[in-house]
Short mmCIF file of C-alpha atoms in Angstrom, two decimals:
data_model
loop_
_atom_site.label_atom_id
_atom_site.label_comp_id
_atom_site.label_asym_id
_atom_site.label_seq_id
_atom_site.Cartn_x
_atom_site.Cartn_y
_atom_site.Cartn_z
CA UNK A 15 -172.71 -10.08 19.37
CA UNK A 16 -174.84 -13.42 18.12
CA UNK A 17 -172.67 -13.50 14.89
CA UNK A 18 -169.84 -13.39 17.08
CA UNK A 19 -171.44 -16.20 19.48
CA UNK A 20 -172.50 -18.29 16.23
CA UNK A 21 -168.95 -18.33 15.09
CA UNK A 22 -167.36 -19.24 18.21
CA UNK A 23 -170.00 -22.59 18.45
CA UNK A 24 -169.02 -23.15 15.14
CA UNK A 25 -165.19 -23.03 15.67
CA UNK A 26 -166.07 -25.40 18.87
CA UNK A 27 -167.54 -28.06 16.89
CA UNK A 28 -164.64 -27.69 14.26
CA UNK A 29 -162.14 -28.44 17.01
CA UNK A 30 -164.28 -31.43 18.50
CA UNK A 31 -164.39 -32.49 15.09
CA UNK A 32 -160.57 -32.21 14.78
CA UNK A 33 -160.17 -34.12 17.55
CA UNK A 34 -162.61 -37.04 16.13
CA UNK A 35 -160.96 -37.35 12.77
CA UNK A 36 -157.65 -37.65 14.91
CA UNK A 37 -158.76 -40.46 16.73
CA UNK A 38 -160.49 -42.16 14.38
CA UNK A 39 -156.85 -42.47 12.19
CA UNK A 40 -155.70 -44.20 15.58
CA UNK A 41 -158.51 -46.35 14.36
CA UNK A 42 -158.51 -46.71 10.97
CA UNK A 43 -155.24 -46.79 9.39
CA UNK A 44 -155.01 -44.21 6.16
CA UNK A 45 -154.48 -45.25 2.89
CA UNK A 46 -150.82 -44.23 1.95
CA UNK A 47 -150.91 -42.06 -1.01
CA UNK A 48 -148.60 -42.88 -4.06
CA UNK A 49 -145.34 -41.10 -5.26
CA UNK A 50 -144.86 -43.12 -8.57
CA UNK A 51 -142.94 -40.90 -10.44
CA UNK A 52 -143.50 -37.88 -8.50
CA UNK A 53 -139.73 -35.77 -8.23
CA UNK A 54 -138.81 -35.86 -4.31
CA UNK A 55 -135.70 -33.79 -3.86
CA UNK A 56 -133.52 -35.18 -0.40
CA UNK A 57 -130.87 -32.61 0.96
CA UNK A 58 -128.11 -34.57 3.08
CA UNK A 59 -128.84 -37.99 0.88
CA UNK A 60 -125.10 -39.71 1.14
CA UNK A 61 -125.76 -40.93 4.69
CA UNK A 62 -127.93 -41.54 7.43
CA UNK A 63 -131.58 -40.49 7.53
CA UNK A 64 -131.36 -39.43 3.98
CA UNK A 65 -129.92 -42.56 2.52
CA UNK A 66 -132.68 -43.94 4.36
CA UNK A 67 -135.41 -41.77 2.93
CA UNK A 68 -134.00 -42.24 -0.61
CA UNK A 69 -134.46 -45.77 -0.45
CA UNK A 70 -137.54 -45.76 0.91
CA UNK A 71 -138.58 -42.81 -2.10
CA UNK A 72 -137.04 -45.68 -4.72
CA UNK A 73 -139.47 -48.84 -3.01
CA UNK A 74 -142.51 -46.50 -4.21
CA UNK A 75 -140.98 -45.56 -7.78
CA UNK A 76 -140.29 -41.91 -6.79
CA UNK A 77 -137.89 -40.25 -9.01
CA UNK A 78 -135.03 -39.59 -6.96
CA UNK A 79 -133.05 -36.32 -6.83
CA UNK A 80 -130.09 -36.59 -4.48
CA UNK A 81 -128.45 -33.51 -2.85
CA UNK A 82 -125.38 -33.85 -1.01
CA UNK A 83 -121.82 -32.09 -0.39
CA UNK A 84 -120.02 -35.72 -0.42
CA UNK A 85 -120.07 -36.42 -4.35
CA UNK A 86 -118.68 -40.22 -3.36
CA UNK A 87 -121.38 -40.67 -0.67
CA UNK A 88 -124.07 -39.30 -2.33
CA UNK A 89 -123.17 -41.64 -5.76
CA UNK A 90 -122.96 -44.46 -3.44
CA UNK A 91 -126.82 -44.16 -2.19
CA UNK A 92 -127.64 -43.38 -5.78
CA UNK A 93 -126.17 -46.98 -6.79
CA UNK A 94 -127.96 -48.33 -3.65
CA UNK A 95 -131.28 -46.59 -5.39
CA UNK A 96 -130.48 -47.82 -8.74
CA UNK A 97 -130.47 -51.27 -7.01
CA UNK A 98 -133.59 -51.09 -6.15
CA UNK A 99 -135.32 -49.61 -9.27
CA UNK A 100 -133.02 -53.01 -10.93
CA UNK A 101 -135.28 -54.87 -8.69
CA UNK A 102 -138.67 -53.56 -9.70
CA UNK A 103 -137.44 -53.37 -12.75
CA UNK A 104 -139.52 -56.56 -13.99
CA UNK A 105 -142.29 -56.01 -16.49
CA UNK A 106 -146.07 -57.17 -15.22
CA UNK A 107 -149.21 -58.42 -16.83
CA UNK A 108 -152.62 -56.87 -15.88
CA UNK A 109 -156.21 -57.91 -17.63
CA UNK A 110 -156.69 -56.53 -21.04
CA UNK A 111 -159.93 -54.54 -22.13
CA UNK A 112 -161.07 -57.86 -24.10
CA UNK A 113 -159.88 -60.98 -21.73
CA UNK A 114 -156.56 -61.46 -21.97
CA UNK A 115 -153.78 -60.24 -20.11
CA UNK A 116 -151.38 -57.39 -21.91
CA UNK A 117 -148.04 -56.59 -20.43
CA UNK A 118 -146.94 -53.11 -18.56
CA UNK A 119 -143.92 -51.71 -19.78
CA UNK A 120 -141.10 -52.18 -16.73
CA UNK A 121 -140.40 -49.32 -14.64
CA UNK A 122 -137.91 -46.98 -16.16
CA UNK A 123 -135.03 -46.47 -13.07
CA UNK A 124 -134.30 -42.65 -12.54
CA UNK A 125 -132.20 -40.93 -9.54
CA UNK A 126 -129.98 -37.72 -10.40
CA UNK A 127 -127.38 -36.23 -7.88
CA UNK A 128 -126.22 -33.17 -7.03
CA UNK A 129 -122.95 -31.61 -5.40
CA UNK A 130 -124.55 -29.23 -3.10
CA UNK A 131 -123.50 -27.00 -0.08
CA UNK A 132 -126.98 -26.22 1.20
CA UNK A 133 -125.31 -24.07 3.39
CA UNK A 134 -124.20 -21.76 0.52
CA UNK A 135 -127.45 -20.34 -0.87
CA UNK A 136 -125.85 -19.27 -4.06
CA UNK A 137 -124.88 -23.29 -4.29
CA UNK A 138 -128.63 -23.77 -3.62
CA UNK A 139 -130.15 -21.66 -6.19
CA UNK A 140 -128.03 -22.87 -8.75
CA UNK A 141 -128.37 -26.60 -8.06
CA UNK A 142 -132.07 -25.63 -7.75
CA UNK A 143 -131.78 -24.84 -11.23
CA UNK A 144 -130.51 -26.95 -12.64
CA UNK A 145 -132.77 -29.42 -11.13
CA UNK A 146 -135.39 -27.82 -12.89
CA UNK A 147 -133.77 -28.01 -16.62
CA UNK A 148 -132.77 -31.49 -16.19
CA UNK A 149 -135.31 -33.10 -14.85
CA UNK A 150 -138.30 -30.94 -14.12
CA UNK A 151 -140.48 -29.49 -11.43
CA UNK A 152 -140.17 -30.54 -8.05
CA UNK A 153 -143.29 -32.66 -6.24
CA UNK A 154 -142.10 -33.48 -3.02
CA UNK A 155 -139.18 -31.82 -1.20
CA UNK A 156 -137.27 -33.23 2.16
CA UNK A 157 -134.99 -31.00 4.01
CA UNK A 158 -132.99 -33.44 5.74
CA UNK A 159 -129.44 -31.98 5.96
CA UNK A 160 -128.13 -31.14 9.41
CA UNK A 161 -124.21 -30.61 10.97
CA UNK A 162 -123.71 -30.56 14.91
CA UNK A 163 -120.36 -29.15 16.30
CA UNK A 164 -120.08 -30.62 19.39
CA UNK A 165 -118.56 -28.28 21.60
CA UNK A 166 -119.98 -26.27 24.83
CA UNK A 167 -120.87 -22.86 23.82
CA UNK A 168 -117.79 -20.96 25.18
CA UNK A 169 -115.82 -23.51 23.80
CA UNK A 170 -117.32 -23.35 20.29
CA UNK A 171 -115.73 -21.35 17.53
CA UNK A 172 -118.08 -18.61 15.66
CA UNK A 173 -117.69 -20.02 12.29
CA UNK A 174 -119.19 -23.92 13.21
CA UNK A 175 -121.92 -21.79 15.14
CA UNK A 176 -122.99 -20.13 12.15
CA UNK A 177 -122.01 -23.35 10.02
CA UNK A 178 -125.02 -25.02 12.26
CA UNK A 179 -127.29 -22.40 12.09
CA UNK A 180 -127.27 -21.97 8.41
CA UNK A 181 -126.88 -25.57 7.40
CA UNK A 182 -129.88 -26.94 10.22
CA UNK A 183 -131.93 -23.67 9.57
CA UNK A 184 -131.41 -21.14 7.03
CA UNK A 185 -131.05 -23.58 4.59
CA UNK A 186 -135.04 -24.58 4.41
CA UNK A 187 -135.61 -21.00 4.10
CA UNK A 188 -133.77 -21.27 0.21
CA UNK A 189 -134.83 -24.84 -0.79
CA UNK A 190 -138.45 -23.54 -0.11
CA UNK A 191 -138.05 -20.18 -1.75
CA UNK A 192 -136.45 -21.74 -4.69
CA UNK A 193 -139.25 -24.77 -5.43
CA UNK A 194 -142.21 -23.40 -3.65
CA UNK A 195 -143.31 -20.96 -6.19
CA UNK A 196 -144.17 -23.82 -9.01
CA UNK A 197 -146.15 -25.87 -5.80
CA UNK A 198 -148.20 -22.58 -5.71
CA UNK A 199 -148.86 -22.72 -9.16
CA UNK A 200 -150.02 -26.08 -9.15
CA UNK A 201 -150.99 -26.32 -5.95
CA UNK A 202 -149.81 -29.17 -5.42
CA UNK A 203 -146.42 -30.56 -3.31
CA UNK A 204 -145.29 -31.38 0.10
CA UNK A 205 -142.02 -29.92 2.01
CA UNK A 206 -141.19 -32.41 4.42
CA UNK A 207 -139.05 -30.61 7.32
CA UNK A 208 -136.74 -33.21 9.33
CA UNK A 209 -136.31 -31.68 13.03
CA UNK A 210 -135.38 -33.04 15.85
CA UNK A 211 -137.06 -33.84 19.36
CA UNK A 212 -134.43 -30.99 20.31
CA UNK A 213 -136.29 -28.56 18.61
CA UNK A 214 -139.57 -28.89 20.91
CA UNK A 215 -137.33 -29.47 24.37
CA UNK A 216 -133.33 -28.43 24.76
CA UNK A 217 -130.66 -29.92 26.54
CA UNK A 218 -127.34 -28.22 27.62
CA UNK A 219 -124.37 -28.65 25.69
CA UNK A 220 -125.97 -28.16 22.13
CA UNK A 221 -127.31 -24.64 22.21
CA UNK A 222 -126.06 -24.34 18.60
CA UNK A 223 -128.03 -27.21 17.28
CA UNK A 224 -131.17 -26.75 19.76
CA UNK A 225 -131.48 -23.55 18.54
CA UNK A 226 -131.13 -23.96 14.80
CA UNK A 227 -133.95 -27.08 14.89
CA UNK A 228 -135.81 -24.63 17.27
CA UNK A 229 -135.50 -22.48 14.40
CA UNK A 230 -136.02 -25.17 11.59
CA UNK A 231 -139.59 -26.07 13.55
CA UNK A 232 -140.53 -22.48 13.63
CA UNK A 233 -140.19 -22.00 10.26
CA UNK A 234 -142.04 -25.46 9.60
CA UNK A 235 -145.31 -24.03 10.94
CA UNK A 236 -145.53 -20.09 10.10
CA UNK A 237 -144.98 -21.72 6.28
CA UNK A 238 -147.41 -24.45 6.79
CA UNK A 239 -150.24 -21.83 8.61
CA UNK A 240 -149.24 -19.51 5.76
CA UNK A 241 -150.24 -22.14 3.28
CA UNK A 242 -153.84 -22.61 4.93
CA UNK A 243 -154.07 -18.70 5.05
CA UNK A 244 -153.73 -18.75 1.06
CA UNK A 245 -155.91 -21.72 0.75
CA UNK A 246 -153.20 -23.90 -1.18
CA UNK A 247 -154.41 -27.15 0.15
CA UNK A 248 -152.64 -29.14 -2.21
CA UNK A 249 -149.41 -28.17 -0.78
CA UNK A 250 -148.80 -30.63 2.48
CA UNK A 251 -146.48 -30.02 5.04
CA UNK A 252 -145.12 -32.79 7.21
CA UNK A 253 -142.36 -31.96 10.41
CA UNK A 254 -140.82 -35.31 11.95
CA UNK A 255 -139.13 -34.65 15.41
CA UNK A 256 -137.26 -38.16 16.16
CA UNK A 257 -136.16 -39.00 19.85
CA UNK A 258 -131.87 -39.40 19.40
CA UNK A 259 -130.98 -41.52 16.47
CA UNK A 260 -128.02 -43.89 16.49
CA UNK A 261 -126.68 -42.52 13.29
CA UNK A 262 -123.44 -41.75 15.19
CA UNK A 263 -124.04 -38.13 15.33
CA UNK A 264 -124.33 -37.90 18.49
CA UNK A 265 -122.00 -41.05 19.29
CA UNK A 266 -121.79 -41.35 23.32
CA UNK A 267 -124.98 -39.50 24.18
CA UNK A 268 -126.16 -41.32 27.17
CA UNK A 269 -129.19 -40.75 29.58
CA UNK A 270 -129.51 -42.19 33.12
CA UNK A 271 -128.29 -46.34 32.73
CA UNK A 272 -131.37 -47.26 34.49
CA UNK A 273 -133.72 -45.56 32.53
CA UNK A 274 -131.71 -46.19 29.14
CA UNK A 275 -133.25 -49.39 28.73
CA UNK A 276 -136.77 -47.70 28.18
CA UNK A 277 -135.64 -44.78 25.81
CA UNK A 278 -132.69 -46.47 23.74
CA UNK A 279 -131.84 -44.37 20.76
CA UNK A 280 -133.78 -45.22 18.31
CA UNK A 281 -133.11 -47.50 15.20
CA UNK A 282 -132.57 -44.91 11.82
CA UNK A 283 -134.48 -47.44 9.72
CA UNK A 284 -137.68 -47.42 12.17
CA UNK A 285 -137.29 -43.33 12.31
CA UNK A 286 -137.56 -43.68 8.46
CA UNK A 287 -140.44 -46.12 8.32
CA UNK A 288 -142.40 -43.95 10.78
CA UNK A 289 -141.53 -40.34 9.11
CA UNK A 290 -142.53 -42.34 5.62
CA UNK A 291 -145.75 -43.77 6.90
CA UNK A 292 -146.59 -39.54 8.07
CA UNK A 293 -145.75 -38.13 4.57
CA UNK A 294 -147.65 -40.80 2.75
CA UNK A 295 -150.90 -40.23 4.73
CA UNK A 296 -150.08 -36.25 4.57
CA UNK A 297 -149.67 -36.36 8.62
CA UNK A 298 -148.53 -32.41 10.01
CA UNK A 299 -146.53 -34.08 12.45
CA UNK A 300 -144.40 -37.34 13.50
CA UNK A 301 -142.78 -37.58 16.90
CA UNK A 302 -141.13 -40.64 17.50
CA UNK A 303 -141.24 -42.51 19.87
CA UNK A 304 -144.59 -41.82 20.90
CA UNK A 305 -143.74 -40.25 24.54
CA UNK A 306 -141.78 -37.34 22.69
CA UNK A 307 -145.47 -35.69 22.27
CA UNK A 308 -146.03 -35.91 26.07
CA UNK A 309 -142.60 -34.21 27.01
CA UNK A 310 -143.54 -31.60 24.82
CA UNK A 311 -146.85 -31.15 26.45
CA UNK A 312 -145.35 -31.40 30.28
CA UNK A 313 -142.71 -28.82 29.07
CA UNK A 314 -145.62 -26.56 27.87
CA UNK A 315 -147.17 -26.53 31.67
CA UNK A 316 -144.61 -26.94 34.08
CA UNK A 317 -142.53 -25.11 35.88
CA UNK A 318 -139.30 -24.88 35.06
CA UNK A 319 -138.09 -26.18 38.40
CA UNK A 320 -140.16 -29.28 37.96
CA UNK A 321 -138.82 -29.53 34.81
CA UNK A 322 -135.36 -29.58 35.44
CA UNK A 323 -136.03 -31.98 38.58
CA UNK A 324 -137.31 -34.31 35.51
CA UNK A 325 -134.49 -33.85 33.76
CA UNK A 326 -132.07 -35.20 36.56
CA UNK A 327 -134.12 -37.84 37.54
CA UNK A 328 -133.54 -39.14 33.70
CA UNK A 329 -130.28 -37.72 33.22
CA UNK A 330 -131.08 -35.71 30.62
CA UNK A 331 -129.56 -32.87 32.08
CA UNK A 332 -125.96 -34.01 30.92
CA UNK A 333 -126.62 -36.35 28.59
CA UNK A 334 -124.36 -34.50 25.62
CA UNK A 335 -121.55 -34.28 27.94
CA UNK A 336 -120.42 -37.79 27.19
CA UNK A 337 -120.73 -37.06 24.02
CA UNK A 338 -119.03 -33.32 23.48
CA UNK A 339 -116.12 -35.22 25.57
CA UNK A 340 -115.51 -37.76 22.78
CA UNK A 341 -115.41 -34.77 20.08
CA UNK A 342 -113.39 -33.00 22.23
CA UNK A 343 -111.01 -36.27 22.60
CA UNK A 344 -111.13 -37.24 19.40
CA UNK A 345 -110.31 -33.26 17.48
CA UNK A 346 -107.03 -33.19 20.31
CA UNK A 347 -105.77 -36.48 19.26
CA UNK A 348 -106.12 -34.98 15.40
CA UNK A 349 -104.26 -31.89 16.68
CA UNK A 350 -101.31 -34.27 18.26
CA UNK A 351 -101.31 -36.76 15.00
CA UNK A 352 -101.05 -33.31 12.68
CA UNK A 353 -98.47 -31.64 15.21
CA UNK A 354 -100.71 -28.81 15.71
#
């Protein structure tokens, strides 16, 4: 019975601890860690967030390995990256051992893409492979890919449910299984999972995607709690749940008109800044804006009454329905112009 007490003080101090360190990075910025030349694979890289996270990857000399299922897209952000690397590409003088100052060979631009279906895991494995012969072992990993349908559940046909589920979910299962092994080996990595505030709190209309980035966080921490559990503390885990984006995915998504002001969507290239400024410090988690941690924490102890009372006072309750109407618009007009 003491060891048992003795432990449990202990585990109370290592919490209060936790809980110091936390703050104290409120505090004390962390020094970013650096990804020169490190290979960071991006699923979904020909647009939107992971365009964004490719070019942020290429500021900080990452070798870039681009995954997506548009070859033209996905060659255009590689020219975008190849920009970039043109831009660093300048050679630079440091002090020499004797006085002097000797010259650093210029950076050496590298970014490799891929044609892949990441909702094909035979497409996955293969691409995984070849990844590996052609330009080596994978370092940092970003599972950024993600589909909506846009359609009410009884409206929605079985294939683009399962096309959401795989793509937004089942998908990180095979990207991990097919570079984690070698990040075991090493011990060393990080397997960056990009969710969505809809994973942590739903909304009606999207049960499809809610429950595939409901799925997608889920997996995120049993893999990250299964890493501490084998003591592989080289291998970091980071999950970034952004607030709605205005990529145009979900083009028309509005809350209440009075409150919009205060919760605009938010801009991709500040999502992208924030989610980079996590993974380079090795943060578990990213929620922005800030008040997404706070409706996850009111959704954890309320009712579900009082939570749905919240959600009409915002207008959260309906907010996809603008937006499922303009899909719904926009695939009947296709169905007149094709004489469908």
């Amino acid at each position: 019975m003491m060891i048992i007490l003795a432990e449990f003080f202990v585990v109370i101090l290592k919490v209060l601890w936790a809980f110091v360190t936390a703050g104290a990075k409120w505090v004390v910025r962390p020094k970013e860690k650096s990804v020169a030349g490190q290979v960071c694979v991006i699923t979904g890289a020909g647009s939107g967030l992971g365009r964004l996270f490719a070019k942020e990857f290429a500021r900080r000399r990452a070798i870039l390995v681009l995954w997506d299922i548009n070859s033209q897209s996905n060659e255009e952000t590689a020219e975008m990256v190849r920009q970039i690397y043109h831009e660093l590409d300048t050679p630079i003088t440091k002090d020499g051992p004797v006085g002097g100052v000797e010259e650093v060979p210029p950076f050496q631009p590298q970014v490799y893409t891929y044609v892949c279906d990441v909702g094909k895991r035979e497409s996955v494995y293969s691409t995984a492979e070849k990844v590996r012969r052609e330009v080596g072992e994978v370092d940092i990993l970003i599972n950024n890919a993600g589909v909506v349908s846009g359609h009410h559940l009884l409206e929605c046909p079985d294939e683009l449910i399962e096309r959401t589920m795989v793509v937004n979910c089942h998908a990180h299962f095979w990207t991990t299984k097919a570079f984690l092994p070698k990040m075991l080996e090493l011990n060393h990595g990080h397997i960056v999972t990009v969710a969505s505030s809809l994973g942590l709190f739903s909304t009606a209309g999207v049960e499809d995607y809610c429950a595939s980035k409901f799925g997608a966080i889920g997996f995120h921490e049993s893999l990250s709690h299964e890493l501490k559990a084998s003591e592989k503390d080289g291998i970091n885990m980071t999950l970034v749940c952004p607030y709605l984006v205005d990529t145009g995915m979900f083009k028309g998504c509005r809350i209440r008109k009075e409150i919009e002001p205060f919760l605009p969507p938010l801009k991709p290239e500040f999502c992208v800044k924030q989610a980079m400024r996590a993974i380079l410090t090795d943060q578990p988690m990213i929620c922005t804006p800030r008040i997404v941690y706070m409706v996850n924490f009111m959704k954890s102890i309320l009712p579900f009454e009082a939570i749905v009372c919240m959600y009409r006072f915002l207008g959260a309750d309906k907010c996809m329905y603008p937006f499922l109407a303009q899909r719904k618009e926009a695939m009947n007009n296709n169905e007149a112009k094709n004489g469908i």
